Coordinates of C-alpha atoms in Angstrom, one line a residue:
X1 CA 12.8 140.5 77.9
X2 CA 13.9 137.1 76.7
X3 CA 15.9 138.7 74.0
X4 CA 17.5 140.8 76.4
X5 CA 18.3 137.8 78.4
X6 CA 19.8 135.8 75.8
X7 CA 21.8 139.0 74.8
X8 CA 23.3 139.5 78.3
X9 CA 24.0 135.5 78.2
X10 CA 25.8 135.9 75.0
X11 CA 27.6 138.9 75.9
X12 CA 28.7 137.2 79.4
X13 CA 29.8 134.5 77.7
X14 CA 31.8 136.2 75.2
X15 CA 33.6 138.3 77.8
X16 CA 34.2 134.9 79.6
X17 CA 35.5 133.2 76.4
X18 CA 37.7 136.1 75.7
X19 CA 39.1 136.5 79.0
X20 CA 39.9 132.6 78.8
X21 CA 41.8 133.0 75.6
X22 CA 43.8 135.9 76.7
X23 CA 44.9 133.9 79.7
X24 CA 45.8 131.0 77.4
X25 CA 47.9 133.3 75.5
X26 CA 49.7 134.5 78.2
X27 CA 50.6 131.1 79.3
X28 CA 51.6 130.2 76.0
X29 CA 53.7 133.2 75.8
X30 CA 55.5 132.3 79.0
X31 CA 56.1 129.1 78.2
X32 CA 57.6 130.0 74.7
X33 CA 59.8 132.4 76.5
X34 CA 60.9 129.8 78.9
X35 CA 61.5 127.2 75.9
X36 CA 63.5 130.3 74.4
X37 CA 65.7 130.4 77.4
X38 CA 66.0 126.7 77.8
X39 CA 67.1 126.4 74.2
X40 CA 69.8 129.0 74.7
X41 CA 70.9 127.4 78.0
X42 CA 71.1 124.1 76.1
X43 CA 73.8 125.6 73.6
X44 CA 75.9 126.9 76.7
X45 CA 78.8 124.9 78.0
X46 CA 78.9 124.0 81.6
X47 CA 80.7 127.0 83.0
X48 CA 78.2 129.3 81.0
X49 CA 75.4 127.5 82.3
X50 CA 76.7 128.4 85.7
X51 CA 76.9 131.9 84.6
X52 CA 73.4 131.9 83.6
X53 CA 72.2 130.1 86.6
X54 CA 73.6 133.0 88.7
X55 CA 71.6 135.5 86.4
X56 CA 68.3 133.4 86.6
X57 CA 68.9 133.4 90.4
X58 CA 69.1 137.0 90.6
X59 CA 66.2 137.9 88.4
X60 CA 63.8 135.4 90.4
X61 CA 64.9 136.5 93.7
X62 CA 64.4 140.2 92.6
X63 CA 60.8 139.3 91.2
X64 CA 60.1 137.6 94.3
X65 CA 61.2 140.4 96.6
X66 CA 63.9 138.4 98.1
X67 CA 66.5 140.8 98.7
X68 CA 68.7 138.6 100.5
X69 CA 68.6 136.2 97.6
X70 CA 69.3 139.1 94.9
X71 CA 72.4 140.0 97.2
X72 CA 73.7 136.4 97.4
X73 CA 74.5 136.8 93.6
X74 CA 77.0 139.6 94.1
X75 CA 80.3 139.6 95.7
X76 CA 80.6 141.9 98.7
X77 CA 82.1 145.0 96.8
X78 CA 79.9 144.8 93.8
X79 CA 79.1 147.6 91.8
X80 CA 75.9 148.2 90.1
X81 CA 74.7 150.8 87.8
X82 CA 71.0 151.5 88.9
X83 CA 71.0 154.8 86.9
X84 CA 73.5 155.6 84.1
X85 CA 76.8 157.2 85.4
X86 CA 75.8 156.7 89.0
X87 CA 77.5 153.5 90.4
X88 CA 76.3 152.2 93.8
X89 CA 78.9 149.8 95.6
X90 CA 78.8 147.6 98.6
X91 CA 76.0 145.2 100.0
X92 CA 74.2 147.7 102.5
X93 CA 73.9 150.4 99.6
X94 CA 72.9 147.7 97.2
X95 CA 70.3 146.6 99.9
X96 CA 68.7 149.9 100.0
X97 CA 68.5 150.4 96.4
X98 CA 67.0 146.9 95.6
X99 CA 64.7 147.3 98.5
X100 CA 63.3 150.6 96.7
X101 CA 63.1 148.8 93.5
X102 CA 61.0 145.9 94.3
X103 CA 58.1 148.0 95.5
X104 CA 57.6 148.5 91.4
X105 CA 56.7 144.7 91.4
X106 CA 58.9 144.5 88.3
X107 CA 58.4 141.6 85.8
X108 CA 61.5 141.2 83.5
X109 CA 61.8 139.3 80.1
X110 CA 64.8 138.8 78.2
X111 CA 65.0 138.4 74.4
X112 CA 68.5 136.3 74.2
X113 CA 71.6 136.0 76.4
X114 CA 75.1 135.9 75.4
X115 CA 77.8 134.8 77.8
X116 CA 81.6 134.8 77.2
X117 CA 84.3 133.3 79.7
X118 CA 88.0 134.1 79.8
X119 CA 89.6 132.4 82.8
X120 CA 87.5 133.2 85.9
X121 CA 85.9 136.5 84.6
X122 CA 82.5 136.3 82.6
X123 CA 80.6 138.7 80.8
X124 CA 76.8 138.2 80.5
X125 CA 75.1 140.7 77.9
X126 CA 70.9 140.5 77.7
X127 CA 68.4 142.9 76.1
X128 CA 65.5 143.1 78.6
X129 CA 62.2 144.6 79.0
X130 CA 60.6 145.4 82.4
X131 CA 56.7 146.1 83.3
X132 CA 56.4 147.3 86.6
X133 CA 53.9 149.7 88.7
X134 CA 54.7 152.9 90.9
X135 CA 53.1 153.2 94.4
X136 CA 50.1 155.6 92.6
X137 CA 49.4 152.7 90.1
X138 CA 51.1 154.2 87.3
X139 CA 52.3 151.5 84.9
X140 CA 56.0 151.8 84.0
X141 CA 57.8 150.2 81.0
X142 CA 61.6 150.1 80.8
X143 CA 64.1 148.2 78.5
X144 CA 67.8 148.2 78.2
X145 CA 71.1 146.1 77.4
X146 CA 72.3 144.4 80.4
X147 CA 76.0 144.1 80.8
X148 CA 77.1 142.0 83.8
X149 CA 80.5 141.0 84.8
X150 CA 81.1 137.9 86.8
X151 CA 83.9 136.2 88.6
X152 CA 84.2 132.6 89.5
X153 CA 84.6 131.9 93.4
X154 CA 86.7 129.2 94.8
X155 CA 83.6 126.9 95.3
X156 CA 83.0 126.9 91.4
X157 CA 80.0 129.3 91.6
X158 CA 80.0 132.7 89.8
X159 CA 79.1 135.9 91.4
X160 CA 78.5 139.3 89.9
X161 CA 81.1 142.0 90.6
X162 CA 79.6 144.6 88.2
X163 CA 76.2 145.0 86.9
X164 CA 75.0 147.5 84.5
X165 CA 71.4 147.4 83.1
X166 CA 71.9 150.5 81.3
X167 CA 74.4 149.3 78.7
X168 CA 72.8 150.9 76.2
X169 CA 73.2 154.3 77.6
X170 CA 76.5 155.4 75.8
X171 CA 74.7 154.8 72.4
X172 CA 72.5 157.9 73.2
X173 CA 69.2 155.7 72.5
X174 CA 67.8 155.9 76.1

């Protein structure tokens, strides 16, 4: 009986310790991701940082299911390619599609960001990975290459006018 109790305590402690190690690793990985993004952002000039800020606002709002916050990062007639070859345009149509997608509880990670600016037009390119869950509990994982075009507004902020999260589509490696 005493051996069984000790074994149970050891197993329980092992499971708790393992769980704590995984939690610490996740925190460490999130910190690494944030550090990587901050390092990239530090290499951007002031205008590139403003473009990057728009992208971060959109992703954060999307992950927080804040549809108004998402839409605030797009011009009124922006086009988003929720699926290859099927553009969706206009705030109300975008609202409907984004509302549909937030139900998957998506979590995005980006491995890098490139931003190019020519006058009042910017291009943001970033490979991404997403993990989410369908309403029936099925886990989904997707990845792609985001290509977004932004325009500088009169107030100095940047808004997206075209957003294609499936920029890799034409390569045929879907």
